[in-house]
Amino acid sequence: MNSNGLPPRRQAPTKSSTSGSKNSKGQPKKKKKGLRAFAKIVLSLFVIGILVGAGYIYWVYNQVADTGIDKPVPAGMSAKTKPITMLLLGTDNRPETGTYLSDVVMVASMNPETKTATIVSLPRDTRITLDGYKSNKLNSYYPRFKAQEKTSGKKAEDQMKEMMGKYLGVDINYTTVLNFQAFRDAVNAVGGVDVTVDKNMCYRDKADGTDINLIAGPQHLDGKEALDFVRYRKSNCDPKTQESNDFDRNKRQNQVLNSMLDQMKSLGGVTKIGKVIGAVDDNMTTDVESEQMKNFISTYWDISKSDVHYTPVTGEWRSPYVYINETELANAKQALQDTLSGKVTASPAAE
C-alpha cells in the first residue's frame, strides 16, 4: 500500500505474455483491441483512476468520490471485497428534447479478488421478449419507466435494474445513467477528438435542432460534431447520404472514445480529467454511494486493459428490431457469471 491508501500499481503484461492469446470464443485478442479500449473508457466513468498515473491518482480519488450519493454502503457490499454488477445507460436526454431513449445499454461485472471486469453491451433496437414485460425495443423501456414513476412508486433506474437483471440472469447492484450532454461536454473538455469519418453524413431535424453535416475523411470534431458522428443513422437531405446501423455506430463510438483516452493521457491530462469529471457529474444519475466510489477506485485503479473483457452481443436487423444472436447472448450471460464467481483470472503481470 502507498501513503494514499492505494495498492501499488501493477505492471502491464509484457508483449510475450499476451501475443497470440485468444478469448473464450477462440478469437485473437488483437482483433478486439478497439473494443477493449472502448470498454476501458466506459468503465472509467465509474473507476476513473484506471486512466491515470500514480502521480495524481489521489487527486482523482477524491474528485470522483464527490459524484456518488450521500448514503452509507450497505454491510457486506464493499467493492473492495464483493463482486459488483452495474447497469450503464447512455440516454438521448439533452436540453433540446427532454427524451430518455437509451442509446447505450451495458452491464458490467467486476471482481475485486481477480481484478477482472466483463462488460456486455446490447444493441439499442434489441427486441426484448421477457415474462412480465410487454415486448418492445430495448431503448424504449427506460423512458416508459420514467413516465410511470409517479403511478408505480418505483424509480425508473430501479425498474431497469430489475428488468436487465432478469434478462441477463444476474443480480444488478447499481445503475448509472449518462446523457448526451455529458458526452458533448466530455469531448469538449478534452479539446475535441480526432477521428476518421467513414462516410458523408447529412441529416436535419428542426424539431430537436439536429443538424448533422459531416464529410468523409480524417476530422477533428468538437462535442456537438462528435455526438452527430456517433448518432448518425439515416439521411433526409438532397442528395441523401448512405445509411448506417447500430453496429456502424458502435464502431464510431470506439473511435471517439479511444481518441478521448489519448487526450486524457496527454500533456495537461490532469486538467482535462477534472473537466471530464465535472461534465459527467452534472449529467449523471447514479445510486452508487460516495464511499463506494472510493472503493471502486482503490480496488480497480490499476486494472490491466487485457483484464477488461468487452462482450458485445450482436444480431440480425429486421426492421424495426435487432433479433439477438441467442448463442452470443448465452455466452455473454456466462461471461458475467464467470467474472462474478472468480473463474476469469487476471493476465500474468510482467516480471
Short mmCIF file of C-alpha atoms in Angstrom, two decimals:
data_model
loop_
_atom_site.label_atom_id
_atom_site.label_comp_id
_atom_site.label_asym_id
_atom_site.label_seq_id
_atom_site.Cartn_x
_atom_site.Cartn_y
_atom_site.Cartn_z
CA MET A 1 0.00 0.00 0.00
CA ASN A 2 1.25 3.54 -0.70
CA SER A 3 0.85 6.59 1.51
CA ASN A 4 -2.53 7.39 -0.07
CA GLY A 5 -4.02 4.04 0.94
CA LEU A 6 -3.94 2.72 -2.63
CA PRO A 7 -2.27 -0.54 -3.64
CA PRO A 8 0.98 -0.49 -5.65
CA ARG A 9 0.32 -0.20 -9.37
CA ARG A 10 0.69 -3.50 -11.24
CA GLN A 11 2.91 -3.64 -14.29
CA ALA A 12 1.09 -4.23 -17.56
CA PRO A 13 1.56 -7.68 -19.16
CA THR A 14 4.54 -7.95 -21.46
CA LYS A 15 4.05 -8.39 -25.15
CA SER A 16 5.15 -12.02 -24.99
CA SER A 17 2.56 -12.84 -22.32
CA THR A 18 -0.40 -11.70 -24.46
CA SER A 19 0.63 -12.13 -28.05
CA GLY A 20 -1.33 -14.80 -29.87
CA SER A 21 -3.69 -15.30 -26.91
CA LYS A 22 -7.35 -15.95 -27.60
CA ASN A 23 -10.61 -15.20 -25.87
CA SER A 24 -13.32 -17.68 -24.88
CA LYS A 25 -14.63 -17.73 -28.45
CA GLY A 26 -11.22 -18.59 -29.88
CA GLN A 27 -10.78 -15.15 -31.46
CA PRO A 28 -7.39 -13.42 -31.34
CA LYS A 29 -7.38 -10.63 -28.76
CA LYS A 30 -5.66 -8.30 -31.23
CA LYS A 31 -8.85 -8.02 -33.23
CA LYS A 32 -10.68 -6.69 -30.16
CA LYS A 33 -8.12 -4.04 -29.26
CA GLY A 34 -10.53 -1.22 -30.10
CA LEU A 35 -13.40 -2.85 -28.25
CA ARG A 36 -11.32 -3.34 -25.11
CA ALA A 37 -10.27 0.30 -25.22
CA PHE A 38 -13.92 1.32 -25.53
CA ALA A 39 -14.78 -0.88 -22.56
CA LYS A 40 -12.00 0.68 -20.54
CA ILE A 41 -13.32 4.18 -21.21
CA VAL A 42 -16.87 3.26 -20.20
CA LEU A 43 -15.67 1.59 -17.03
CA SER A 44 -13.54 4.65 -16.31
CA LEU A 45 -16.68 6.71 -15.74
CA PHE A 46 -17.02 4.73 -12.53
CA VAL A 47 -13.43 3.70 -11.88
CA ILE A 48 -11.79 6.81 -13.29
CA GLY A 49 -8.45 6.07 -11.70
CA ILE A 50 -7.86 3.34 -14.30
CA LEU A 51 -6.88 6.03 -16.75
CA VAL A 52 -4.40 7.97 -14.66
CA GLY A 53 -0.91 7.52 -13.26
CA ALA A 54 0.24 7.30 -9.67
CA GLY A 55 1.39 10.94 -9.70
CA TYR A 56 -2.17 12.28 -9.41
CA ILE A 57 -4.33 9.26 -8.52
CA TYR A 58 -5.10 10.63 -5.04
CA TRP A 59 -6.47 13.87 -6.53
CA VAL A 60 -8.76 11.93 -8.87
CA TYR A 61 -9.69 9.60 -6.00
CA ASN A 62 -11.24 12.49 -4.07
CA GLN A 63 -12.76 14.19 -7.14
CA VAL A 64 -14.67 11.09 -8.24
CA ALA A 65 -15.89 10.29 -4.74
CA ASP A 66 -17.90 13.53 -4.85
CA THR A 67 -20.00 12.16 -7.74
CA GLY A 68 -21.61 9.45 -5.57
CA ILE A 69 -24.68 9.73 -3.35
CA ASP A 70 -24.53 10.59 0.35
CA LYS A 71 -25.55 7.24 1.82
CA PRO A 72 -23.60 4.53 3.66
CA VAL A 73 -22.52 1.43 1.76
CA PRO A 74 -24.72 -1.49 2.93
CA ALA A 75 -22.97 -4.06 5.13
CA GLY A 76 -21.10 -6.67 3.09
CA MET A 77 -21.42 -4.66 -0.14
CA SER A 78 -17.97 -3.02 -0.32
CA ALA A 79 -16.50 -3.22 -3.82
CA LYS A 80 -13.16 -3.92 -2.12
CA THR A 81 -14.34 -7.42 -1.20
CA LYS A 82 -17.56 -8.15 -3.09
CA PRO A 83 -18.01 -8.69 -6.85
CA ILE A 84 -20.29 -5.94 -8.13
CA THR A 85 -22.57 -5.67 -11.16
CA MET A 86 -23.62 -2.32 -12.63
CA LEU A 87 -26.07 -1.31 -15.35
CA LEU A 88 -24.78 1.51 -17.56
CA LEU A 89 -27.27 3.55 -19.61
CA GLY A 90 -26.47 6.29 -22.12
CA THR A 91 -29.63 8.23 -22.94
CA ASP A 92 -30.52 10.76 -25.63
CA ASN A 93 -31.67 13.21 -22.94
CA ARG A 94 -30.48 16.75 -23.60
CA PRO A 95 -31.95 20.26 -23.17
CA GLU A 96 -33.44 20.30 -26.69
CA THR A 97 -35.58 17.18 -26.31
CA GLY A 98 -36.30 16.05 -22.76
CA THR A 99 -36.44 12.44 -24.03
CA TYR A 100 -34.85 9.40 -22.34
CA LEU A 101 -34.32 6.78 -25.06
CA SER A 102 -31.38 4.52 -24.13
CA ASP A 103 -28.88 4.62 -26.98
CA VAL A 104 -26.26 2.72 -24.95
CA VAL A 105 -27.11 -0.26 -22.72
CA MET A 106 -24.31 -2.13 -20.96
CA VAL A 107 -23.90 -4.34 -17.91
CA ALA A 108 -20.51 -4.50 -16.19
CA SER A 109 -19.43 -7.12 -13.65
CA MET A 110 -16.26 -6.59 -11.60
CA ASN A 111 -14.39 -8.96 -9.29
CA PRO A 112 -12.04 -7.45 -6.67
CA GLU A 113 -10.17 -10.69 -5.96
CA THR A 114 -9.24 -11.45 -9.58
CA LYS A 115 -9.08 -7.76 -10.65
CA THR A 116 -11.09 -8.52 -13.79
CA ALA A 117 -14.19 -6.98 -15.39
CA THR A 118 -16.65 -8.04 -18.07
CA ILE A 119 -18.80 -5.53 -19.96
CA VAL A 120 -21.74 -6.80 -22.01
CA SER A 121 -23.35 -4.40 -24.49
CA LEU A 122 -26.67 -4.82 -26.28
CA PRO A 123 -27.94 -3.04 -29.42
CA ARG A 124 -30.46 -0.29 -28.64
CA ASP A 125 -33.00 -1.81 -31.06
CA THR A 126 -32.87 -5.27 -29.46
CA ARG A 127 -36.31 -6.88 -29.38
CA ILE A 128 -36.93 -7.81 -25.74
CA THR A 129 -39.27 -10.72 -25.01
CA LEU A 130 -39.40 -11.29 -21.27
CA ASP A 131 -42.05 -12.60 -18.88
CA GLY A 132 -43.82 -9.73 -17.12
CA TYR A 133 -42.87 -7.12 -19.74
CA LYS A 134 -44.54 -6.06 -22.96
CA SER A 135 -42.32 -6.93 -25.93
CA ASN A 136 -40.60 -3.86 -27.34
CA LYS A 137 -37.27 -2.27 -28.31
CA LEU A 138 -34.71 -2.23 -25.53
CA ASN A 139 -34.22 1.54 -25.75
CA SER A 140 -37.93 2.23 -25.10
CA TYR A 141 -38.14 0.80 -21.57
CA TYR A 142 -36.29 3.48 -19.61
CA PRO A 143 -38.49 6.37 -20.89
CA ARG A 144 -41.59 4.24 -20.25
CA PHE A 145 -40.45 3.59 -16.67
CA LYS A 146 -39.69 7.32 -16.23
CA ALA A 147 -43.25 8.16 -17.30
CA GLN A 148 -44.64 5.61 -14.81
CA GLU A 149 -42.62 6.73 -11.77
CA LYS A 150 -45.45 8.69 -10.10
CA THR A 151 -48.02 5.91 -10.52
CA SER A 152 -45.73 2.91 -9.97
CA GLY A 153 -43.90 4.37 -6.98
CA LYS A 154 -40.65 2.91 -8.39
CA LYS A 155 -37.67 4.78 -9.77
CA ALA A 156 -37.04 4.13 -13.46
CA GLU A 157 -33.42 3.21 -12.68
CA ASP A 158 -34.56 0.50 -10.25
CA GLN A 159 -37.04 -0.89 -12.77
CA MET A 160 -34.32 -1.04 -15.43
CA LYS A 161 -32.01 -2.79 -12.94
CA GLU A 162 -34.73 -5.39 -12.25
CA MET A 163 -35.55 -5.98 -15.90
CA MET A 164 -31.96 -6.22 -17.15
CA GLY A 165 -31.00 -8.46 -14.23
CA LYS A 166 -33.80 -10.83 -15.21
CA TYR A 167 -32.84 -10.65 -18.90
CA LEU A 168 -29.15 -11.40 -18.29
CA GLY A 169 -29.55 -13.73 -15.32
CA VAL A 170 -27.51 -11.69 -12.79
CA ASP A 171 -28.25 -9.56 -9.74
CA ILE A 172 -27.50 -5.94 -10.66
CA ASN A 173 -26.31 -3.85 -7.72
CA TYR A 174 -26.17 -0.36 -9.23
CA THR A 175 -27.46 1.72 -12.14
CA THR A 176 -25.70 4.72 -13.63
CA VAL A 177 -27.26 6.90 -16.35
CA LEU A 178 -25.37 9.40 -18.51
CA ASN A 179 -26.97 11.71 -21.07
CA PHE A 180 -25.96 13.23 -24.41
CA GLN A 181 -24.96 16.49 -22.76
CA ALA A 182 -22.35 14.61 -20.71
CA PHE A 183 -20.93 13.17 -23.94
CA ARG A 184 -20.72 16.57 -25.64
CA ASP A 185 -19.22 18.28 -22.60
CA ALA A 186 -16.70 15.49 -22.04
CA VAL A 187 -15.46 15.70 -25.65
CA ASN A 188 -15.13 19.48 -25.37
CA ALA A 189 -13.33 19.06 -22.03
CA VAL A 190 -10.50 17.12 -23.70
CA GLY A 191 -10.24 19.61 -26.57
CA GLY A 192 -12.14 17.61 -29.19
CA VAL A 193 -11.35 14.27 -30.84
CA ASP A 194 -9.50 13.12 -33.95
CA VAL A 195 -11.43 10.51 -35.95
CA THR A 196 -11.87 9.26 -39.49
CA VAL A 197 -15.45 9.88 -40.63
CA ASP A 198 -16.37 6.74 -42.57
CA LYS A 199 -18.92 8.32 -44.92
CA ASN A 200 -20.60 11.63 -45.75
CA MET A 201 -23.36 12.21 -43.19
CA CYS A 202 -26.28 14.59 -43.58
CA TYR A 203 -29.46 14.74 -41.50
CA ARG A 204 -31.58 17.66 -40.30
CA ASP A 205 -34.48 17.78 -37.83
CA LYS A 206 -35.86 21.21 -36.88
CA ALA A 207 -37.95 19.68 -34.07
CA ASP A 208 -34.94 18.91 -31.87
CA GLY A 209 -32.33 21.08 -33.57
CA THR A 210 -30.36 18.19 -35.06
CA ASP A 211 -28.13 19.35 -37.91
CA ILE A 212 -25.64 16.64 -38.94
CA ASN A 213 -23.36 17.61 -41.80
CA LEU A 214 -20.05 15.71 -41.82
CA ILE A 215 -17.67 14.97 -44.68
CA ALA A 216 -15.88 11.61 -45.04
CA GLY A 217 -12.21 11.58 -44.08
CA PRO A 218 -9.94 12.49 -41.13
CA GLN A 219 -11.58 15.15 -38.96
CA HIS A 220 -11.11 16.96 -35.64
CA LEU A 221 -14.56 17.11 -34.04
CA ASP A 222 -15.91 19.16 -31.14
CA GLY A 223 -18.52 17.79 -28.73
CA LYS A 224 -21.55 18.58 -30.89
CA GLU A 225 -19.93 17.13 -34.02
CA ALA A 226 -18.72 14.01 -32.19
CA LEU A 227 -22.26 13.37 -30.98
CA ASP A 228 -23.53 13.80 -34.55
CA PHE A 229 -20.85 11.33 -35.70
CA VAL A 230 -21.85 8.56 -33.29
CA ARG A 231 -25.63 9.16 -33.58
CA TYR A 232 -25.97 9.25 -37.37
CA ARG A 233 -28.45 6.68 -38.71
CA LYS A 234 -30.03 7.90 -41.95
CA SER A 235 -30.29 10.91 -44.23
CA ASN A 236 -33.17 13.21 -45.19
CA CYS A 237 -31.01 15.55 -47.26
CA ASP A 238 -30.87 16.08 -51.01
CA PRO A 239 -28.79 14.29 -52.14
CA LYS A 240 -29.14 11.64 -49.43
CA THR A 241 -26.08 10.17 -47.77
CA GLN A 242 -25.59 6.47 -47.05
CA GLU A 243 -27.45 4.99 -44.04
CA SER A 244 -25.81 3.23 -41.09
CA ASN A 245 -26.91 0.75 -38.41
CA ASP A 246 -26.31 0.02 -34.71
CA PHE A 247 -23.11 -1.86 -35.45
CA ASP A 248 -21.68 1.02 -37.53
CA ARG A 249 -22.47 3.40 -34.67
CA ASN A 250 -20.70 1.15 -32.16
CA LYS A 251 -17.54 1.31 -34.29
CA ARG A 252 -17.77 5.09 -34.38
CA GLN A 253 -18.18 5.22 -30.61
CA ASN A 254 -14.95 3.23 -30.35
CA GLN A 255 -13.10 5.83 -32.41
CA VAL A 256 -14.35 8.76 -30.36
CA LEU A 257 -13.71 7.13 -27.00
CA ASN A 258 -10.23 5.92 -27.98
CA SER A 259 -9.37 9.46 -29.05
CA MET A 260 -10.67 10.76 -25.70
CA LEU A 261 -8.43 8.27 -23.90
CA ASP A 262 -5.40 9.51 -25.85
CA GLN A 263 -6.25 13.11 -25.00
CA MET A 264 -6.71 12.38 -21.29
CA LYS A 265 -3.30 10.69 -21.14
CA SER A 266 -1.57 13.55 -22.98
CA LEU A 267 0.17 16.60 -21.56
CA GLY A 268 -2.31 18.53 -19.45
CA GLY A 269 -4.27 15.38 -18.70
CA VAL A 270 -4.89 16.34 -15.07
CA THR A 271 -6.80 19.47 -16.07
CA LYS A 272 -8.71 17.57 -18.75
CA ILE A 273 -9.69 14.79 -16.36
CA GLY A 274 -11.01 17.39 -13.91
CA LYS A 275 -13.18 18.91 -16.63
CA VAL A 276 -14.44 15.49 -17.74
CA ILE A 277 -15.37 14.62 -14.16
CA GLY A 278 -17.31 17.89 -13.96
CA ALA A 279 -19.16 17.12 -17.19
CA VAL A 280 -20.05 13.63 -16.04
CA ASP A 281 -21.10 14.75 -12.57
CA ASP A 282 -23.51 17.40 -13.90
CA ASN A 283 -25.17 15.00 -16.32
CA MET A 284 -25.23 11.71 -14.44
CA THR A 285 -27.75 9.87 -12.29
CA THR A 286 -26.33 7.11 -10.11
CA ASP A 287 -27.18 5.15 -6.98
CA VAL A 288 -23.51 4.43 -6.18
CA GLU A 289 -22.58 5.72 -2.73
CA SER A 290 -19.69 8.20 -2.40
CA GLU A 291 -17.74 5.77 -0.22
CA GLN A 292 -18.35 3.02 -2.77
CA MET A 293 -16.88 5.28 -5.47
CA LYS A 294 -13.70 5.36 -3.38
CA ASN A 295 -13.85 1.57 -3.02
CA PHE A 296 -14.05 1.17 -6.79
CA ILE A 297 -11.03 3.38 -7.36
CA SER A 298 -8.82 1.89 -4.67
CA THR A 299 -9.67 -1.62 -5.90
CA TYR A 300 -9.60 -1.25 -9.68
CA TRP A 301 -7.37 1.76 -10.45
CA ASP A 302 -4.54 -0.50 -11.69
CA ILE A 303 -6.66 -2.98 -13.66
CA SER A 304 -4.96 -4.06 -16.88
CA LYS A 305 -6.59 -3.32 -20.23
CA SER A 306 -6.38 -7.02 -21.07
CA ASP A 307 -8.44 -7.82 -17.97
CA VAL A 308 -11.43 -5.72 -19.07
CA HIS A 309 -13.35 -8.10 -21.33
CA TYR A 310 -15.77 -6.33 -23.67
CA THR A 311 -18.53 -8.68 -24.89
CA PRO A 312 -20.80 -7.09 -27.49
CA VAL A 313 -23.94 -9.04 -28.35
CA THR A 314 -24.97 -8.68 -31.97
CA GLY A 315 -27.89 -9.98 -34.00
CA GLU A 316 -29.85 -9.66 -37.22
CA TRP A 317 -31.50 -6.38 -38.19
CA ARG A 318 -35.06 -6.92 -39.40
CA SER A 319 -36.80 -3.55 -39.21
CA PRO A 320 -37.69 -2.24 -36.72
CA TYR A 321 -35.82 -4.65 -34.41
CA VAL A 322 -32.47 -6.33 -33.89
CA TYR A 323 -33.11 -10.03 -33.24
CA ILE A 324 -30.35 -11.08 -30.87
CA ASN A 325 -27.97 -13.93 -31.65
CA GLU A 326 -29.02 -16.37 -28.91
CA THR A 327 -25.61 -18.09 -28.79
CA GLU A 328 -23.85 -14.75 -28.24
CA LEU A 329 -26.41 -13.83 -25.57
CA ALA A 330 -25.84 -17.11 -23.74
CA ASN A 331 -22.06 -16.58 -23.92
CA ALA A 332 -22.45 -13.03 -22.56
CA LYS A 333 -24.56 -14.24 -19.63
CA GLN A 334 -21.93 -16.88 -18.83
CA ALA A 335 -19.12 -14.31 -19.08
CA LEU A 336 -20.82 -12.12 -16.47
CA GLN A 337 -21.32 -15.10 -14.17
CA ASP A 338 -17.74 -16.32 -14.64
CA THR A 339 -16.35 -12.91 -13.69
CA LEU A 340 -18.52 -12.71 -10.58
CA SER A 341 -17.59 -16.25 -9.47
CA GLY A 342 -13.86 -15.69 -9.99
CA LYS A 343 -13.47 -18.13 -12.88
CA VAL A 344 -11.96 -15.36 -15.04
CA THR A 345 -8.40 -14.72 -13.84
CA ALA A 346 -6.13 -11.74 -14.44
CA SER A 347 -3.43 -11.75 -17.10
CA PRO A 348 0.07 -12.59 -15.82
CA ALA A 349 1.92 -9.47 -14.64
CA ALA A 350 5.34 -8.66 -16.04
CA GLU A 351 8.34 -9.82 -14.03
#
